[in-house]
Tab-separated table of N, CA and C in Angstrom:
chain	number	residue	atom	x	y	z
Y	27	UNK	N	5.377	-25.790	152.503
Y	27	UNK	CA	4.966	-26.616	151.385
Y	27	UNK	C	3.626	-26.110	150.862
Y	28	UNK	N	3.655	-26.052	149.307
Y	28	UNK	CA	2.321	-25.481	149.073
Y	28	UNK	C	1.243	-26.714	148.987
Y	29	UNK	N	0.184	-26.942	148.909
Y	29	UNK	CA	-0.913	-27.927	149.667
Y	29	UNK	C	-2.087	-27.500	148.545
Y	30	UNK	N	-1.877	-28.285	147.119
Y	30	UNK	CA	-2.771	-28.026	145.969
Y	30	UNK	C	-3.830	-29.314	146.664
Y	31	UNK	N	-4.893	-28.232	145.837
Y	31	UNK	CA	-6.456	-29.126	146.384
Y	31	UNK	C	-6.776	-29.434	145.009
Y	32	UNK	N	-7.155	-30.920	144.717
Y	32	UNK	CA	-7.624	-31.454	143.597
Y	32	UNK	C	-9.384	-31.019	143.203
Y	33	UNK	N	-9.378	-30.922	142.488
Y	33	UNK	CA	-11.143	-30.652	141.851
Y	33	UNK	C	-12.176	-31.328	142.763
Y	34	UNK	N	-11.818	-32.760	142.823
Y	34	UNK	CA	-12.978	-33.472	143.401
Y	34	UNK	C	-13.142	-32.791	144.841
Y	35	UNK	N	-12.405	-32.541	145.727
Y	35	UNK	CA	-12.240	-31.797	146.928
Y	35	UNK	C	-12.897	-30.907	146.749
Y	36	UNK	N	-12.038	-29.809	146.078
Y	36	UNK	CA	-13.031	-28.679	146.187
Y	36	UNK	C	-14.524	-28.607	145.558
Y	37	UNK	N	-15.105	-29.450	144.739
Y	37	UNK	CA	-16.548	-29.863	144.293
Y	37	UNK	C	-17.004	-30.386	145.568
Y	38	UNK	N	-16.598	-31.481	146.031
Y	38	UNK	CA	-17.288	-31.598	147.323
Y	38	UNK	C	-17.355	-30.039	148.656
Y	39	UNK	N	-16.666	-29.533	148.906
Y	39	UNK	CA	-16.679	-28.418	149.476
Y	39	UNK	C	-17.792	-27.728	149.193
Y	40	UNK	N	-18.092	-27.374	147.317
Y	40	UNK	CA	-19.236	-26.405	146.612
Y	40	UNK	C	-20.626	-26.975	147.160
Y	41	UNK	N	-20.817	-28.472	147.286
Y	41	UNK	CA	-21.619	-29.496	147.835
Y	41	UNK	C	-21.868	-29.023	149.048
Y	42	UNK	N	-21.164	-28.742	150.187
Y	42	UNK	CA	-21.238	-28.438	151.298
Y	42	UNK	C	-21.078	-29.354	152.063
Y	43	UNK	N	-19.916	-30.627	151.136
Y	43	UNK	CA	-19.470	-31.659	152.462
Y	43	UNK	C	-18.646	-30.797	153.767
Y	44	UNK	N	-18.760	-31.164	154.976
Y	44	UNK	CA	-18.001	-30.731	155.993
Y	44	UNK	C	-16.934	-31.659	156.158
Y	45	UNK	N	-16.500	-32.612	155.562
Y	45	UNK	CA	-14.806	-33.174	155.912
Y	45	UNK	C	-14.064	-32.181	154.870
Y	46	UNK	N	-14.488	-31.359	153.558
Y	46	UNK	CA	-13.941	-30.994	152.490
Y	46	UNK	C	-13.783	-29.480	153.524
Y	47	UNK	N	-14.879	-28.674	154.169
Y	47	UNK	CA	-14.515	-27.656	154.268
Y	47	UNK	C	-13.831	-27.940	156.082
Y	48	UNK	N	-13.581	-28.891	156.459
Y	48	UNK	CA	-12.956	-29.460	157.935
Y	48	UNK	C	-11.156	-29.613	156.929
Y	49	UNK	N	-10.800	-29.904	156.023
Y	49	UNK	CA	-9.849	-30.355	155.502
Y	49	UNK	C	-8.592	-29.126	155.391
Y	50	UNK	N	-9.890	-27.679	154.421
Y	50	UNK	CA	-9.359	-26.646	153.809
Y	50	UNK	C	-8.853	-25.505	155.393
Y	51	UNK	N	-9.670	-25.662	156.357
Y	51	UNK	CA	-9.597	-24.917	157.714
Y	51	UNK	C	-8.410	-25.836	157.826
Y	52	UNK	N	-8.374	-26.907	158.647
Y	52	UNK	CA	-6.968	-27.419	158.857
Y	52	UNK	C	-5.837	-26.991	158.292
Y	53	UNK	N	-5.750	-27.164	157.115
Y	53	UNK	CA	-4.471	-26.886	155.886
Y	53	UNK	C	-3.772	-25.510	156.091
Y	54	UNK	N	-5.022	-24.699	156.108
Y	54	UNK	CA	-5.052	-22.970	156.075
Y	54	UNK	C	-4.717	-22.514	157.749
Y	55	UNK	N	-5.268	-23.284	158.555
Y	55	UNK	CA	-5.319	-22.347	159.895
Y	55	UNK	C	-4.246	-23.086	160.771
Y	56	UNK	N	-4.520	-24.281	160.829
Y	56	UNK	CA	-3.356	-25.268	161.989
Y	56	UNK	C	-2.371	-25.292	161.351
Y	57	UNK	N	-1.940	-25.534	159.961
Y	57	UNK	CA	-1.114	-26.528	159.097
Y	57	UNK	C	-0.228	-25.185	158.239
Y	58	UNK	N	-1.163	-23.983	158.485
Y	58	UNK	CA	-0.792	-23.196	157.874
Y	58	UNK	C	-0.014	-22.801	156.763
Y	59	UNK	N	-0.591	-24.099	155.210
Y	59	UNK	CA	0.326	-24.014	154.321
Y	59	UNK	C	-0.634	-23.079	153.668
Y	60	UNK	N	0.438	-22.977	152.201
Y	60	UNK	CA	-0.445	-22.107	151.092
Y	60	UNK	C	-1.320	-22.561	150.365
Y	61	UNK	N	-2.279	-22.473	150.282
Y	61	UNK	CA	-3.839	-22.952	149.465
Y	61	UNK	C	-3.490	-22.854	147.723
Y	62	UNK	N	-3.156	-23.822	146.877
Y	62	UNK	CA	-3.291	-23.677	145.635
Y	62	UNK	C	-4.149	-25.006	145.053
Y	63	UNK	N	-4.137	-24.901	143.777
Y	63	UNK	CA	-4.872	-26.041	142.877
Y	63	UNK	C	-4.426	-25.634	141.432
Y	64	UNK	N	-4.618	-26.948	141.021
Y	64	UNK	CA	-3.905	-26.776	139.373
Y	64	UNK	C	-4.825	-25.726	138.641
Y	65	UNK	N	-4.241	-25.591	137.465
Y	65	UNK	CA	-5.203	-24.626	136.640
Y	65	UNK	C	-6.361	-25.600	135.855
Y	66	UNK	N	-6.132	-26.657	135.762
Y	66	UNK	CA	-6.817	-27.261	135.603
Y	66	UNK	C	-8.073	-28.322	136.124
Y	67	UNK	N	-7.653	-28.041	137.673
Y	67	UNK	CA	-8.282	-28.543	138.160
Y	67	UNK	C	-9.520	-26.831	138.601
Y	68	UNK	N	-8.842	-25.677	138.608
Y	68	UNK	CA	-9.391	-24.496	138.855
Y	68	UNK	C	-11.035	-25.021	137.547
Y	69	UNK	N	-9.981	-24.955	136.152
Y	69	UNK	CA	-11.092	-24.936	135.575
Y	69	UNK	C	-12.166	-25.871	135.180
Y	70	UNK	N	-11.930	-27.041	135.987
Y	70	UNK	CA	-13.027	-28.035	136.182
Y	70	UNK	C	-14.225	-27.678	136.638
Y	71	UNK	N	-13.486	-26.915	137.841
Y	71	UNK	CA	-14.714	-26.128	138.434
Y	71	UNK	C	-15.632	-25.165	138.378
Y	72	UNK	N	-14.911	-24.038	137.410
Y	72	UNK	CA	-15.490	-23.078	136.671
Y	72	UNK	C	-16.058	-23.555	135.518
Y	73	UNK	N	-15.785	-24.504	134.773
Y	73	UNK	CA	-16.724	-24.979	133.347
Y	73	UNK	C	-17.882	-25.137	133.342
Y	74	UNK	N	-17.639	-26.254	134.826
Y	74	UNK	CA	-19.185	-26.740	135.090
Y	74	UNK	C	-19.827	-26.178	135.838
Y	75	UNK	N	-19.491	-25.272	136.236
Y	75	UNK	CA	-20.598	-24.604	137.570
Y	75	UNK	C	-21.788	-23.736	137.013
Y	76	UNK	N	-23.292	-23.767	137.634
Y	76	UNK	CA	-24.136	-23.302	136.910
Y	76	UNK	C	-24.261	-21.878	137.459
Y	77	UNK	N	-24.932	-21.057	136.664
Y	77	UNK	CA	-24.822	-19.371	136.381
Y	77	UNK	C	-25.526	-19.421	137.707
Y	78	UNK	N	-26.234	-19.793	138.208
Y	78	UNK	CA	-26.417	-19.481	139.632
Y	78	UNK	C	-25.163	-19.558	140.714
Y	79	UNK	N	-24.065	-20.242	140.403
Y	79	UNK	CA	-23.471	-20.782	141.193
Y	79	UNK	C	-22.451	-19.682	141.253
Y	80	UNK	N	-22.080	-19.687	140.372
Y	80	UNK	CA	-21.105	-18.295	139.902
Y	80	UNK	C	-20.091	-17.521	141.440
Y	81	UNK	N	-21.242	-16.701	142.013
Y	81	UNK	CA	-20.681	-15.761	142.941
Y	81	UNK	C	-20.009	-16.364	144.233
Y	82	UNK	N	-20.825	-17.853	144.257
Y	82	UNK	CA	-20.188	-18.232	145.500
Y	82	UNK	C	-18.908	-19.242	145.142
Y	83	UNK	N	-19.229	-19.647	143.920
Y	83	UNK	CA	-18.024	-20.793	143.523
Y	83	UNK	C	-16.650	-19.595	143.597
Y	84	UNK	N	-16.792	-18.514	142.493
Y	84	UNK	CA	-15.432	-17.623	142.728
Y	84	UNK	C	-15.339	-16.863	143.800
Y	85	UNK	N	-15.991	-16.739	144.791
Y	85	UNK	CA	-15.522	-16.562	146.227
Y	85	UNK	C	-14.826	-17.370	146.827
Y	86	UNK	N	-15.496	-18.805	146.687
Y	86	UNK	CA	-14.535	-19.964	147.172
Y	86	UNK	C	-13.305	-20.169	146.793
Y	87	UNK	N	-13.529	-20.015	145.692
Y	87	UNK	CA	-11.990	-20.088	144.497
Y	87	UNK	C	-10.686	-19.091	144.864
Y	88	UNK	N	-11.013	-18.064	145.172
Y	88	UNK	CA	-10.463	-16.665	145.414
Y	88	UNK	C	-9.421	-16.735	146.946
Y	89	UNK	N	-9.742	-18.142	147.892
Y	89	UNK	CA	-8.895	-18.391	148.587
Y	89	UNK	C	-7.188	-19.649	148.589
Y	90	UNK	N	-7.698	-19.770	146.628
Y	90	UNK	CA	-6.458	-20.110	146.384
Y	90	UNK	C	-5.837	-19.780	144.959
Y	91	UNK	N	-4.307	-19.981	145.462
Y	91	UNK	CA	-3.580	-19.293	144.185
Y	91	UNK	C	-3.908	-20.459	143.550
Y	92	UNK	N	-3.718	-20.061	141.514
Y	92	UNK	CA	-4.270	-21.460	140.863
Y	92	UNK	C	-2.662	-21.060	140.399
Y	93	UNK	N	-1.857	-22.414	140.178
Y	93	UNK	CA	-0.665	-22.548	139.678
Y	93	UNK	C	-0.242	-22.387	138.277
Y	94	UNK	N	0.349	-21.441	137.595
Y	94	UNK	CA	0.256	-21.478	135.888
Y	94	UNK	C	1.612	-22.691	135.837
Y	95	UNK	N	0.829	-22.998	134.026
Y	95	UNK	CA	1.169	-24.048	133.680
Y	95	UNK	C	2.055	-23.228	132.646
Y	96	UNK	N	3.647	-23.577	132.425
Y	96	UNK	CA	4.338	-23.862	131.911
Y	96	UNK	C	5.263	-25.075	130.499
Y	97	UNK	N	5.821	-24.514	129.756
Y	97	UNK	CA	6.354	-25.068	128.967
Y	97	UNK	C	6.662	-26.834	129.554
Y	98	UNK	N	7.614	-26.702	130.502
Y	98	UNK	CA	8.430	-27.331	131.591
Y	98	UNK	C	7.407	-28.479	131.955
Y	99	UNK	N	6.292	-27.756	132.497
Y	99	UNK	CA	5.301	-28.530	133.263
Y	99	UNK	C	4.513	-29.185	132.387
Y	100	UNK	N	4.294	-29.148	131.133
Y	100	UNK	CA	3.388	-29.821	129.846
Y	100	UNK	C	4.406	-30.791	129.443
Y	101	UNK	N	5.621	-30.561	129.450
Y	101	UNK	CA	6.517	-31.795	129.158
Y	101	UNK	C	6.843	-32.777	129.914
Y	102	UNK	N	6.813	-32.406	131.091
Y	102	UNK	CA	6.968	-33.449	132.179
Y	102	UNK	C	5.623	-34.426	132.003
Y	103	UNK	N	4.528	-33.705	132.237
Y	103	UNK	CA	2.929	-34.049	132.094
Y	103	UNK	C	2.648	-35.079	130.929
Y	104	UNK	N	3.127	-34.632	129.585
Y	104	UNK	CA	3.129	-35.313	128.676
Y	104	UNK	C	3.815	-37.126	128.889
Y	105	UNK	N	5.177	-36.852	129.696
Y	105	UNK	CA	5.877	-38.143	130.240
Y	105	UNK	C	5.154	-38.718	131.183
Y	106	UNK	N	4.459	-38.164	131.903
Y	106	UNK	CA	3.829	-38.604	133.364
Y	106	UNK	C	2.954	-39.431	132.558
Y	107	UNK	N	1.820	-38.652	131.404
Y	107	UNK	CA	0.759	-39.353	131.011
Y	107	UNK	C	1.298	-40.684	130.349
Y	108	UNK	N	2.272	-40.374	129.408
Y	108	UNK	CA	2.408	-41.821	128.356
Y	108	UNK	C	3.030	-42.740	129.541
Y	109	UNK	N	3.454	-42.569	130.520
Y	109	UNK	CA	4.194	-43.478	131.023
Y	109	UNK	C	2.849	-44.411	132.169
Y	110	UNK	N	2.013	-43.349	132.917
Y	110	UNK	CA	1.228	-43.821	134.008
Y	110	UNK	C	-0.192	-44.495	132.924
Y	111	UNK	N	-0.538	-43.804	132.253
Y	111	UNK	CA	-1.942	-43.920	131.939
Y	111	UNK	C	-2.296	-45.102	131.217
Y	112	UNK	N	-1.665	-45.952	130.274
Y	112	UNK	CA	-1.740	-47.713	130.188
Y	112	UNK	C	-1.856	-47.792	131.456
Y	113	UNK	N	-1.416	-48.368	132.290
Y	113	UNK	CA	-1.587	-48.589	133.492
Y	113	UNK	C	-2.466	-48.609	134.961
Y	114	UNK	N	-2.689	-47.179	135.185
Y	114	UNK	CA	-3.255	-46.264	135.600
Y	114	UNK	C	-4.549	-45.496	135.078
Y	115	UNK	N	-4.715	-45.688	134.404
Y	115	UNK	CA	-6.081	-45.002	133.808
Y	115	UNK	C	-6.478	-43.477	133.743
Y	116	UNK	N	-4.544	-42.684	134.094
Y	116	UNK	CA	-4.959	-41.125	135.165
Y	116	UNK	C	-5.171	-40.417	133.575
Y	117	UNK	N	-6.094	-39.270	133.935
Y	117	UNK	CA	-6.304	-38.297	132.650
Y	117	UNK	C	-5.261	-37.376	132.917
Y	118	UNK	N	-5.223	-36.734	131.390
Y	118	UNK	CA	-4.623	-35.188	131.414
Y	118	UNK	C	-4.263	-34.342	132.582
Y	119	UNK	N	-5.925	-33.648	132.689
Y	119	UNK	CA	-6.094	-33.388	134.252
Y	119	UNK	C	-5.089	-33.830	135.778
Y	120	UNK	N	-4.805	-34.829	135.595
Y	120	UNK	CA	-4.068	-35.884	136.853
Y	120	UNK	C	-2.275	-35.153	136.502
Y	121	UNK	N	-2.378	-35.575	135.015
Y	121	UNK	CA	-0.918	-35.368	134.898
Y	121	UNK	C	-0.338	-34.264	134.849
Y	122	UNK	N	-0.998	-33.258	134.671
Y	122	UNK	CA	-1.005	-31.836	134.464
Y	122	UNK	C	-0.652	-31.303	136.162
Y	123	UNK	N	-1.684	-31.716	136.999
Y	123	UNK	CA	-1.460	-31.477	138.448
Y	123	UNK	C	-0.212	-32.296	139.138
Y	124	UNK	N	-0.119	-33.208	138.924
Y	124	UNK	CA	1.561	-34.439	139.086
Y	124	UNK	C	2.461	-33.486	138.687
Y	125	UNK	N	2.497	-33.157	137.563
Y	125	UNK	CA	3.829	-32.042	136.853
Y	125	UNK	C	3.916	-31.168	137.959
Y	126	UNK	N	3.024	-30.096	137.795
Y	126	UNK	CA	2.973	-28.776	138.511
Y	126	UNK	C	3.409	-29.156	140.114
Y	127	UNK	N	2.866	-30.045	141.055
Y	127	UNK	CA	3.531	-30.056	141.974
Y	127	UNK	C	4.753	-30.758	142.317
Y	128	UNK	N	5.342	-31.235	140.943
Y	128	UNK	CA	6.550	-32.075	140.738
Y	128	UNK	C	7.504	-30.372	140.944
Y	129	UNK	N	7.367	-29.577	140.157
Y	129	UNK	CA	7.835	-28.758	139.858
Y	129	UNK	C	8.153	-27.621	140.569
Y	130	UNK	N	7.056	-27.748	142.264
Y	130	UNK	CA	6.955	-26.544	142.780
Y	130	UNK	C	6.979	-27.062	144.124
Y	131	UNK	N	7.509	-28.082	144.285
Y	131	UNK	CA	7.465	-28.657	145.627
Y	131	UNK	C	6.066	-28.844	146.492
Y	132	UNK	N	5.229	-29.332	145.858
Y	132	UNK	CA	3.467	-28.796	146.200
Y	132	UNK	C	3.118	-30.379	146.775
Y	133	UNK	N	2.451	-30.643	147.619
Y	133	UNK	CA	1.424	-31.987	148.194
Y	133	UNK	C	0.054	-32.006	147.370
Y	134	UNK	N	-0.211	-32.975	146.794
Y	134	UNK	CA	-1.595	-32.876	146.171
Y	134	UNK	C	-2.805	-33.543	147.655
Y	135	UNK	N	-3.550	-33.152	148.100
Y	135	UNK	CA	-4.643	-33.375	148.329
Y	135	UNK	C	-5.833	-33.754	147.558
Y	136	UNK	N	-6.352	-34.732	147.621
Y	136	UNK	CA	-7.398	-35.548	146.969
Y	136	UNK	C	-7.772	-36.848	147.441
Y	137	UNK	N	-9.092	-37.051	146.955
Y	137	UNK	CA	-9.978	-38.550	147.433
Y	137	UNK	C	-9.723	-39.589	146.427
Y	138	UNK	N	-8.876	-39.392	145.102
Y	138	UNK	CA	-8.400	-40.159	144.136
Y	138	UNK	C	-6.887	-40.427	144.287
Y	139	UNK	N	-6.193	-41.004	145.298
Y	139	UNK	CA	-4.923	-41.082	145.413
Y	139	UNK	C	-4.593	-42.013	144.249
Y	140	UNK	N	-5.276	-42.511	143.801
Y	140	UNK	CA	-4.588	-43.860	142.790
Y	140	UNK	C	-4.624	-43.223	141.379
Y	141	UNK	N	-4.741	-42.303	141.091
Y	141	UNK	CA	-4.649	-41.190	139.644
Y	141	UNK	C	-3.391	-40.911	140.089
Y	142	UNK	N	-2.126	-40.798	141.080
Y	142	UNK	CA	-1.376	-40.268	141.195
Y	142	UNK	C	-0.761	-41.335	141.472
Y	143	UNK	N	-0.138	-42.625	141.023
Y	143	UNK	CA	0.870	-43.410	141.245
Y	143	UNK	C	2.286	-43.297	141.245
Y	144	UNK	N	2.742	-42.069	140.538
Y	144	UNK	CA	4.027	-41.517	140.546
Y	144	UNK	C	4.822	-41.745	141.971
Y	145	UNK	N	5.656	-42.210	141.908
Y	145	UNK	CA	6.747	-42.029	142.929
Y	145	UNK	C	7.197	-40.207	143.575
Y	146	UNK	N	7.661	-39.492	142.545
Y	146	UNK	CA	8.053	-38.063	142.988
Y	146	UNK	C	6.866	-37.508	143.098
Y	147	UNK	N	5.568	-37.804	143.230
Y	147	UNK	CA	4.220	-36.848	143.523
Y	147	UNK	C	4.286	-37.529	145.006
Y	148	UNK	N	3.986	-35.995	145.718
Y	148	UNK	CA	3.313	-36.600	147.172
Y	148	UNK	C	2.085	-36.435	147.362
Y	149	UNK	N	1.610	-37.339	147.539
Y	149	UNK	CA	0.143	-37.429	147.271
Y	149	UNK	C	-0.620	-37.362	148.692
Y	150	UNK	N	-1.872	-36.622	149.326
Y	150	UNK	CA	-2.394	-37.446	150.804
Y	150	UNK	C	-3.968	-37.899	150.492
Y	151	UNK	N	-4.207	-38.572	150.907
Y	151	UNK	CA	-5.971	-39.130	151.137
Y	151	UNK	C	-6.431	-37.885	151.786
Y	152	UNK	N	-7.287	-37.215	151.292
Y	152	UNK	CA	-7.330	-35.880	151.453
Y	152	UNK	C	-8.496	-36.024	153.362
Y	153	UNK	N	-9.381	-36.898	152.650
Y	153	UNK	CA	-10.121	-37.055	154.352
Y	153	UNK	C	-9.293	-37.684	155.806
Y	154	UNK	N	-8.131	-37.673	155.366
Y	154	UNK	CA	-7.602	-38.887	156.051
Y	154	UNK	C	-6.384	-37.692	156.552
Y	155	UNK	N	-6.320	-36.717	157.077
Y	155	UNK	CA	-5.322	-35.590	157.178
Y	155	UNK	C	-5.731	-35.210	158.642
C-alpha cells in the first residue's frame, strides 16, 4: 500500500518534530510501504519554504514519490469537494489528495483526519500509528 504523507506532517517534520520524523522511519523501515504525497500537498511545501530552507526541504522531499494528478483524479476531486465541503469545511488541497489515493490504492497519513470524511479514503491519525 502506498502511505501518502499530508503537508501538515511533513511541515512538522521541516520543524523538527520527532513523532513526524518517528512516523516517516516507521512507514519506510518496519512498515515498509512506499513514501508518497499529493502534488499538492508537495507544493505546499515548496511555495512556502524560505530560500534558506531550500536545500534541506528538497532533500527531505526527494524521499518521496509526489503522485501526478490526472484528468480522472480532478473529476473525482471536483465531486469529493462539492459533495464534502458544505459540510466539512475540506479545501481543494484535501480533495485533490482523497482523489489521488482513491485512485491508487494509497492511505493518507495526517493530523487532520476530519478534512477527510469520505468513506472510500483511508485515512490514519498520523501520530497515532
Amino acid at each position: 500500500m502506498k502511505a501518502f504523507i499530508d503537508s501538515d506532517v511533513l511541515i512538522w517534520h521541516l520543524r523538527g518534530e520527532r513523532k513526524a520524523l518517528n512516523l516517516i522511519r516507521k512507514l519506510r523501515d518496519k512498515e515498509q510501504l512506499d513514501l508518497w504525497t499529493g502534488v499538492m500537498q508537495r507544493a505546499e511545501v515548496i511555495f512556502f519554504m524560505r530560500p534558506n530552507e531550500e536545500e534541506d526541504t528538497l532533500l527531505f522531499l526527494s524521499q518521496f514519490q509526489t503522485a501526478p494528478v490526472d484528468q480522472k483524479i480532478i473529476d473525482k476531486a471536483g465531486e469529493l469537494y462539492r459533495k464534502w465541503n458544505p459540510r466539512h469545511g475540506i479545501d481543494i488541497n484535501d480533495a485533490i489528495l482523497a482523489a489521488t489515493t482513491m485512485q491508487t490504492n494509497g492511505r493518507i497519513y495526517t493530523l487532520n483526519v476530519k478534512h477527510y470524511p469520505m468513506p472510500d479514503v483511508i485515512v490514519q491519525q498520523a501520530w497515532k500509528v
